[in-house]
Amino acid sequence: MKKQRILTLVLSALFIFAVLVGCGQGTNQATTEAATTAAAATTAAAAEAEADEAAEGEEEEQATTAAAAAATTAAAVATTAASTAGAAADTMDVKQMRYLVPGNLQPDTEVVARAVSEAMQADGVPVEFEPVYIGWDVWEQKINTMLSTGESFEMFHIMDDLIPFASYVNRDALSPIDVWLNEFGPNVINMIPDWVWGDAMVGGETYIIPAYWVSLTGGTPGATTIRKDLREQTSYGTVFDSLDDFFDCMVEMQNLYEGAEKLKFAVQTPSYTNTFIYHAVATQPFTTWYDDLFMITNDGVVHFLMDTPEFKAHADFMARCVEAGLVHDDLLSATVEQATSYTYGGTSLWGNSYFALDDVIAERTGGGSLETVIVAPNAVKVRNATVKNSNGIPWCAENPEAAIQFLNWIYANQANFDLFMYGIEGVHWEDGGVVTDGAGRTDRGLVRSTRDENDNVLYAFADWQIGNLNYQRYGVDTHPEIIRTRTDPGLDAIDSVALGFIFDSSPVQNEYQQCVAEVNATIWPIKWGYVDYDENYDTYRSKMTAAGIDRVIAEYQRQLDEFRATSDR
């Protein structure tokens, strides 16, 4: 046996040591860490010395025995250290923390969940973390069923672009969390800015923990992502003064593409607000939401979005795109999986959201690349939201305080955050260095995730579900423009008069639900250009009138007026 083989055994033992001790140690275990690290170093040195002696004497049997002994010793040291570090957990009243999120388990999700639980308990946090993944196709239905039947769990993810958290509050599905935050969540409070917390409240009480993973301050409302390799073959740059220029460039880019299937615009869900279009056509500063019902101008007036010139301009622009063949035919009916395949499969000309996986696009397209461009750079920027994703504690939680303790541990330091978000360093990820965020303000950490033989990431938790800009790393393949736009504070943006306002639909619940249900059939076909605005406005508007939109708008206006009277907006 060669020396290399011997050292491989030793390193394997030390790997076991690193994992066990890493899982069993907390951030307050400095003394234990120093002792166990020294023990590991001593064991490694002794093992290597024995390996050298055996290898030099060409005694393979002796070498094998020495290596095995060294491996056993290192593993024993590791096991002892982990047991010592976890001994305190045996005396704690450990509480279950079940966290419901959309998506699917990754290969090592359970491995990391155990490591996180052991690390928390070693730090004196009596929480057992259990991730519960629910498939996208049944996510909304499953959550609603669990909330209505009272099935116990401690925390679940909320996506305001799908179901605003206020709707859960209005039906008493969420618990107010101020008491638990004040007792168990100092790190949670400190790691999320005050101006973000303001949008987490209803009626003076806090109901959600915002996922501060991206800046929503309006820094780049005119941004969208296109195929860079094609744009560079045109005479256009990365800044477009108008939508007309952008449209002409897209037509030219599509004509340049030589693939069998033409590249087209893709959207991941029809409910998305195509911010850069509204930004380019705005006649005055305004705010609109994901439900495609309301538009609030900065004079404090609430409008039905479909009635506004901005909505008509959006619809007319998209109709031009549909007529020119720049839009996928099934945009309104595509599943999330289909839409995602357009976005990340190399078949999109441009999209409403930022792309990642630039190296994958290059591989799938034979050299294609992506970039973020700006449309109408001189238009007024409006800060209309601070919360996009959040996590809430349901009314039926058995251990509600455990959710806050769990989050407080994650946000305590970089090491805790890294373990939960990216897994065990050296096993599930490697440090990818840093990249300047594009604006010269700060450096952002990069991470290279470990993949299996099928190119699946072994473990990584979605940053948009629970990330925090104070600690967040970005994949080594993330486009620099994505990092810049997602972290841009938008200091030159103006606040919307509705910033922080939460609409309570309960006084007009029936009408509101009818209007929301009508959006799919009435608003989206016009919004995305499949139905002509001028020819169909009267017919479609009458449907919304019958659904009760005018009463809903009036109630929205009443509540907004009350909000503004008691705020500084």
Coordinates of C-alpha atoms in Angstrom, one line a residue, residues 131-527:
P131 CA -38.1 21.2 7.4
V132 CA -41.3 20.2 5.7
Y133 CA -41.4 20.6 1.9
I134 CA -44.7 20.7 0.0
G135 CA -44.8 20.5 -3.8
W136 CA -45.6 23.6 -5.7
D137 CA -48.6 22.0 -7.4
V138 CA -50.4 21.5 -4.0
W139 CA -48.7 24.2 -1.9
E140 CA -51.6 26.7 -1.6
Q141 CA -54.2 23.9 -1.1
K142 CA -52.2 22.1 1.5
I143 CA -51.4 25.2 3.6
N144 CA -55.0 26.3 3.5
T145 CA -56.2 22.9 4.6
M146 CA -53.7 22.7 7.5
L147 CA -54.7 26.2 8.7
S148 CA -58.4 25.4 8.5
T149 CA -58.1 22.1 10.3
G150 CA -55.6 23.3 12.9
E151 CA -52.9 20.8 12.1
S152 CA -49.9 21.9 14.1
F153 CA -46.7 23.4 12.7
E154 CA -44.5 26.2 13.9
M155 CA -43.8 28.4 10.8
F156 CA -44.5 28.7 7.1
H157 CA -43.3 30.7 4.2
I158 CA -45.5 33.5 2.7
M159 CA -45.2 34.9 -0.8
D160 CA -46.9 38.3 -1.0
D161 CA -47.0 38.1 -4.8
L162 CA -49.2 35.0 -4.5
I163 CA -51.1 35.5 -1.3
P164 CA -50.4 38.7 0.7
F165 CA -49.8 38.1 4.3
A166 CA -52.6 40.4 5.2
S167 CA -55.1 38.0 3.8
Y168 CA -53.9 35.4 6.3
V169 CA -54.3 38.0 9.1
N170 CA -57.8 38.9 7.9
R171 CA -58.9 35.3 8.4
D172 CA -57.1 34.9 11.7
A173 CA -54.6 32.3 10.3
L174 CA -51.5 34.1 11.7
S175 CA -50.5 34.8 15.3
P176 CA -49.1 38.3 16.3
I177 CA -45.5 37.7 17.3
D178 CA -44.4 40.8 19.2
V179 CA -44.2 39.1 22.6
W180 CA -42.0 36.2 21.2
L181 CA -39.9 38.6 19.2
N182 CA -39.1 40.8 22.3
E183 CA -38.3 37.8 24.4
F184 CA -36.5 35.5 22.0
G185 CA -35.6 37.5 18.9
P186 CA -33.0 40.2 19.5
N187 CA -30.9 39.1 16.5
V188 CA -34.0 38.9 14.3
I189 CA -35.0 42.4 15.2
N190 CA -31.5 43.8 14.7
M191 CA -30.8 42.1 11.4
I192 CA -33.9 43.5 9.7
P193 CA -34.1 47.3 9.1
D194 CA -36.8 49.3 10.9
W195 CA -38.2 50.5 7.7
V196 CA -38.8 46.9 6.6
W197 CA -40.5 46.0 9.9
G198 CA -43.0 48.7 9.3
D199 CA -44.5 46.7 6.5
A200 CA -44.8 43.6 8.7
M201 CA -47.6 45.1 10.9
V202 CA -51.3 45.2 10.8
G203 CA -53.3 47.2 13.4
G204 CA -50.2 48.0 15.4
E205 CA -49.1 44.3 15.8
T206 CA -46.3 42.4 14.0
Y207 CA -47.4 39.3 12.2
I208 CA -44.5 38.2 10.0
I209 CA -40.7 38.0 9.9
P210 CA -39.7 39.6 6.6
A211 CA -37.1 37.8 4.5
Y212 CA -34.7 40.6 4.0
W213 CA -33.0 38.9 1.0
V214 CA -33.4 41.6 -1.6
S215 CA -33.7 45.3 -1.8
L216 CA -37.2 46.4 -2.8
T217 CA -36.6 50.1 -2.5
G218 CA -37.0 51.0 -6.2
G219 CA -33.4 51.3 -7.0
T220 CA -33.7 49.7 -10.5
P221 CA -37.4 49.6 -11.4
G222 CA -36.5 50.0 -15.1
A223 CA -34.4 46.9 -15.2
T224 CA -35.0 43.7 -17.1
T225 CA -32.8 40.9 -18.4
I226 CA -32.0 40.1 -22.1
R227 CA -29.7 37.9 -24.2
K228 CA -26.4 39.8 -24.2
D229 CA -24.8 37.8 -27.0
L230 CA -27.6 38.9 -29.4
R231 CA -27.8 42.5 -28.2
E232 CA -24.1 43.0 -28.8
Q233 CA -24.7 42.2 -32.5
T234 CA -27.1 45.2 -32.8
S235 CA -26.4 48.9 -32.6
Y236 CA -28.1 49.2 -29.2
G237 CA -26.4 49.6 -25.8
T238 CA -27.6 48.5 -22.3
V239 CA -29.7 51.6 -21.7
F240 CA -32.9 52.3 -23.7
D241 CA -34.5 55.7 -23.6
S242 CA -38.0 54.4 -24.4
L243 CA -40.1 51.2 -24.8
D244 CA -40.0 51.8 -28.6
D245 CA -36.3 51.5 -28.7
F246 CA -36.4 48.4 -26.5
F247 CA -39.1 46.8 -28.8
D248 CA -37.1 47.5 -31.9
C249 CA -34.0 46.0 -30.3
M250 CA -35.9 42.8 -29.4
V251 CA -37.2 42.4 -32.9
E252 CA -33.7 42.8 -34.3
M253 CA -32.3 40.3 -31.7
Q254 CA -34.9 37.7 -32.5
N255 CA -34.1 38.0 -36.2
L256 CA -30.4 37.5 -35.5
Y257 CA -31.1 34.2 -33.7
E258 CA -30.6 31.2 -35.9
G259 CA -32.2 28.5 -33.8
A260 CA -35.1 26.4 -35.0
E261 CA -37.4 27.8 -32.3
K262 CA -37.5 31.6 -32.0
L263 CA -36.6 33.1 -28.7
K264 CA -39.5 34.9 -26.9
F265 CA -40.5 36.7 -23.8
A266 CA -41.2 34.5 -20.8
V267 CA -42.9 35.3 -17.5
Q268 CA -42.9 32.9 -14.5
T269 CA -46.5 33.8 -13.5
P270 CA -49.0 36.1 -15.1
S271 CA -49.5 37.9 -11.8
Y272 CA -46.0 39.4 -12.0
T273 CA -45.9 43.2 -12.2
N274 CA -43.8 44.0 -15.3
T275 CA -42.2 46.9 -13.4
F276 CA -39.9 48.2 -16.2
I277 CA -42.9 48.7 -18.5
Y278 CA -45.0 50.6 -16.0
H279 CA -41.9 52.6 -15.0
A280 CA -41.4 53.6 -18.6
V281 CA -45.0 54.7 -19.3
A282 CA -45.8 56.4 -15.9
T283 CA -47.5 59.7 -16.2
Q284 CA -46.9 60.4 -12.5
P285 CA -45.4 58.5 -9.6
F286 CA -47.7 55.5 -8.6
T287 CA -47.8 52.1 -6.9
T288 CA -49.5 49.0 -8.1
W289 CA -49.6 45.5 -6.5
Y290 CA -49.4 41.9 -7.6
D291 CA -53.2 41.4 -7.6
D292 CA -53.6 43.7 -10.7
L293 CA -56.5 45.5 -9.1
F294 CA -55.2 48.7 -7.4
M295 CA -53.1 51.7 -8.5
I296 CA -52.3 54.4 -6.0
T297 CA -51.0 57.7 -7.4
N298 CA -48.8 59.8 -5.1
D299 CA -51.6 62.4 -4.8
G300 CA -53.3 59.7 -2.6
V301 CA -56.0 58.6 -5.0
V302 CA -56.8 55.0 -5.4
H303 CA -57.7 53.8 -9.0
F304 CA -58.8 50.6 -10.5
L305 CA -55.7 49.6 -12.5
M306 CA -57.6 48.7 -15.6
D307 CA -59.0 52.2 -15.9
T308 CA -55.6 53.9 -15.9
P309 CA -53.5 55.1 -18.9
E310 CA -50.6 53.2 -17.5
F311 CA -52.4 49.9 -17.8
K312 CA -53.5 50.7 -21.3
A313 CA -50.0 51.6 -22.3
H314 CA -48.8 48.3 -20.8
A315 CA -51.5 46.3 -22.7
D316 CA -50.7 48.1 -26.0
F317 CA -47.0 47.5 -25.7
M318 CA -47.5 43.8 -25.0
A319 CA -50.0 43.6 -27.9
R320 CA -47.3 44.8 -30.2
C321 CA -45.0 42.1 -28.8
V322 CA -47.6 39.4 -29.3
E323 CA -48.3 40.6 -32.9
A324 CA -44.5 40.6 -33.6
G325 CA -44.1 37.0 -32.3
L326 CA -42.0 38.0 -29.3
V327 CA -44.2 36.3 -26.6
H328 CA -44.8 32.6 -25.9
D329 CA -48.3 31.6 -26.9
D330 CA -49.1 29.8 -23.7
L331 CA -47.9 32.5 -21.3
L332 CA -51.3 32.5 -19.5
S333 CA -51.6 28.8 -19.2
A334 CA -48.0 27.6 -18.7
T335 CA -47.2 25.7 -15.5
V336 CA -44.5 27.0 -13.2
E337 CA -42.2 24.2 -14.5
Q338 CA -42.9 25.2 -18.1
A339 CA -42.3 28.9 -17.4
T340 CA -39.1 28.1 -15.5
S341 CA -37.9 26.0 -18.4
Y342 CA -38.3 29.1 -20.7
T343 CA -36.5 31.3 -18.2
Y344 CA -33.6 29.1 -17.5
G345 CA -33.5 26.7 -20.4
G346 CA -32.0 29.2 -22.9
T347 CA -35.2 29.8 -24.9
S348 CA -36.0 33.3 -23.6
L349 CA -35.2 36.5 -25.4
W350 CA -36.0 38.6 -22.4
G351 CA -37.8 38.2 -19.1
N352 CA -39.5 40.2 -16.4
S353 CA -37.1 39.0 -13.7
Y354 CA -33.4 38.6 -13.2
F355 CA -31.7 35.5 -14.5
A356 CA -29.1 33.5 -12.8
L357 CA -27.2 30.4 -14.0
D358 CA -25.4 32.3 -16.7
D359 CA -22.9 29.5 -17.3
V360 CA -25.8 27.1 -17.8
I361 CA -27.3 29.4 -20.4
A362 CA -24.0 29.5 -22.1
E363 CA -23.7 25.7 -22.2
R364 CA -27.3 25.2 -23.4
T365 CA -27.1 27.8 -26.1
G366 CA -23.6 27.3 -27.4
G367 CA -22.2 30.5 -26.0
G368 CA -25.2 32.6 -25.1
S369 CA -25.0 35.1 -22.3
L370 CA -27.2 37.4 -20.3
E371 CA -27.2 40.9 -19.0
T372 CA -29.4 43.4 -17.2
V373 CA -30.5 46.5 -19.1
I374 CA -32.3 49.6 -18.1
V375 CA -35.4 51.1 -19.8
A376 CA -36.3 54.8 -19.3
P377 CA -33.5 55.6 -16.9
N378 CA -34.7 59.2 -16.3
A379 CA -38.2 58.2 -15.1
V380 CA -39.1 58.8 -11.5
K381 CA -38.2 55.8 -9.2
V382 CA -40.9 54.9 -6.6
R383 CA -40.3 52.8 -3.5
N384 CA -43.5 51.0 -3.3
A385 CA -42.8 47.9 -1.1
T386 CA -40.3 46.6 1.5
V387 CA -41.6 43.1 1.9
K388 CA -41.9 40.5 -0.8
N389 CA -41.3 37.2 1.1
S390 CA -41.7 36.5 4.8
N391 CA -42.4 33.8 7.3
G392 CA -45.3 33.6 9.7
I393 CA -46.3 31.7 12.8
P394 CA -49.8 30.1 12.3
W395 CA -52.5 30.3 14.9
C396 CA -52.2 26.5 15.4
A397 CA -48.5 26.4 16.3
E398 CA -47.7 24.1 19.2
N399 CA -44.3 25.7 19.9
P400 CA -44.5 29.3 18.5
E401 CA -41.5 30.6 20.5
A402 CA -39.4 27.9 18.9
A403 CA -39.8 29.5 15.5
I404 CA -38.3 32.8 16.8
Q405 CA -35.5 31.0 18.7
F406 CA -34.7 29.2 15.5
L407 CA -34.5 32.4 13.4
N408 CA -32.6 34.2 16.2
W409 CA -29.9 31.5 16.1
I410 CA -29.6 31.7 12.3
Y411 CA -29.2 35.4 12.3
A412 CA -26.7 35.4 15.2
N413 CA -23.6 35.2 13.0
Q414 CA -22.2 34.3 9.6
A415 CA -21.3 30.7 10.7
N416 CA -24.8 29.9 11.8
F417 CA -26.3 31.4 8.7
D418 CA -23.9 29.5 6.4
L419 CA -24.6 26.2 8.0
F420 CA -28.4 26.6 7.6
M421 CA -28.3 28.2 4.2
Y422 CA -25.5 26.3 2.5
G423 CA -24.8 23.2 4.6
I424 CA -21.6 21.9 6.0
E425 CA -18.6 23.7 4.6
G426 CA -16.3 21.4 2.7
V427 CA -19.1 18.9 2.2
H428 CA -21.9 20.9 0.7
W429 CA -20.2 24.1 -0.3
E430 CA -16.9 25.9 -0.7
D431 CA -16.0 29.6 -0.3
G432 CA -16.0 31.2 -3.7
G433 CA -14.3 34.4 -2.7
V434 CA -15.9 37.8 -3.0
V435 CA -17.2 40.0 -5.8
T436 CA -17.8 43.8 -5.7
D437 CA -21.6 44.3 -5.9
G438 CA -21.2 46.5 -9.0
A439 CA -21.7 49.8 -7.3
G440 CA -18.4 49.8 -5.4
R441 CA -20.1 49.9 -2.0
T442 CA -19.2 46.5 -0.6
D443 CA -17.9 43.1 -1.4
R444 CA -20.4 40.2 -1.5
G445 CA -19.4 36.6 -0.6
L446 CA -19.7 33.9 -3.2
V447 CA -20.4 30.2 -2.7
R448 CA -19.8 27.1 -4.8
S449 CA -22.3 24.4 -4.0
T450 CA -21.4 20.7 -4.3
R451 CA -23.3 18.7 -6.9
D452 CA -23.9 15.0 -7.3
E453 CA -23.4 12.9 -10.4
N454 CA -26.7 14.2 -11.8
D455 CA -25.6 17.8 -11.4
N456 CA -28.1 18.3 -8.5
V457 CA -27.0 20.5 -5.6
L458 CA -26.6 18.4 -2.5
Y459 CA -28.0 21.1 -0.3
A460 CA -28.8 24.8 -0.4
F461 CA -31.7 26.6 1.2
A462 CA -33.5 29.2 -0.9
D463 CA -32.4 32.7 0.0
W464 CA -35.7 34.2 -1.1
Q465 CA -37.4 32.2 1.6
I466 CA -35.4 33.2 4.6
G467 CA -32.2 35.0 3.5
N468 CA -30.7 38.2 4.9
L469 CA -28.6 40.7 3.1
N470 CA -26.2 41.1 6.1
Y471 CA -24.9 37.5 5.6
Q472 CA -26.1 36.4 2.2
R473 CA -23.7 34.8 -0.3
Y474 CA -24.3 34.4 -4.0
G475 CA -23.5 31.5 -6.3
V476 CA -20.2 31.8 -8.1
D477 CA -22.2 31.8 -11.4
T478 CA -24.5 34.7 -10.4
H479 CA -24.4 37.5 -12.9
P480 CA -22.8 40.6 -11.3
E481 CA -25.8 42.7 -12.4
I482 CA -28.1 40.5 -10.4
I483 CA -26.1 41.2 -7.2
R484 CA -26.0 44.9 -8.0
T485 CA -29.7 45.3 -8.6
R486 CA -30.7 43.1 -5.7
T487 CA -28.7 45.0 -3.2
D488 CA -29.2 48.5 -4.5
P489 CA -30.8 50.6 -1.7
G490 CA -32.4 53.0 -4.3
L491 CA -31.4 56.2 -2.4
D492 CA -32.8 58.3 -5.2
A493 CA -36.2 56.7 -5.1
I494 CA -39.3 58.5 -3.6
D495 CA -41.6 56.8 -1.2
S496 CA -45.1 55.8 -2.2
V497 CA -47.8 57.4 -0.2
A498 CA -49.0 53.8 0.4
L499 CA -45.7 52.5 1.6
G500 CA -46.5 50.4 4.7
F501 CA -50.3 50.4 4.1
I502 CA -52.1 47.1 4.4
F503 CA -55.6 46.7 2.9
D504 CA -58.1 44.9 5.1
S505 CA -60.5 43.3 2.6
S506 CA -62.9 41.9 5.3
P507 CA -65.5 44.8 5.0
V508 CA -65.9 43.9 1.3
Q509 CA -64.8 40.3 1.4
N510 CA -67.3 38.9 -1.0
E511 CA -66.7 41.6 -3.6
Y512 CA -62.9 41.4 -3.2
Q513 CA -62.8 37.6 -3.7
Q514 CA -65.0 37.9 -6.8
C515 CA -62.7 40.5 -8.2
V516 CA -59.6 38.4 -7.5
A517 CA -61.3 35.4 -9.2
E518 CA -62.2 37.6 -12.2
V519 CA -58.6 38.8 -12.8
N520 CA -57.5 35.6 -14.5
A521 CA -60.2 35.8 -17.1
T522 CA -60.6 39.6 -17.5
I523 CA -57.4 41.4 -16.6
W524 CA -54.6 39.1 -17.7
P525 CA -55.6 38.5 -21.3
I526 CA -55.6 42.3 -21.8
K527 CA -52.5 43.0 -19.7

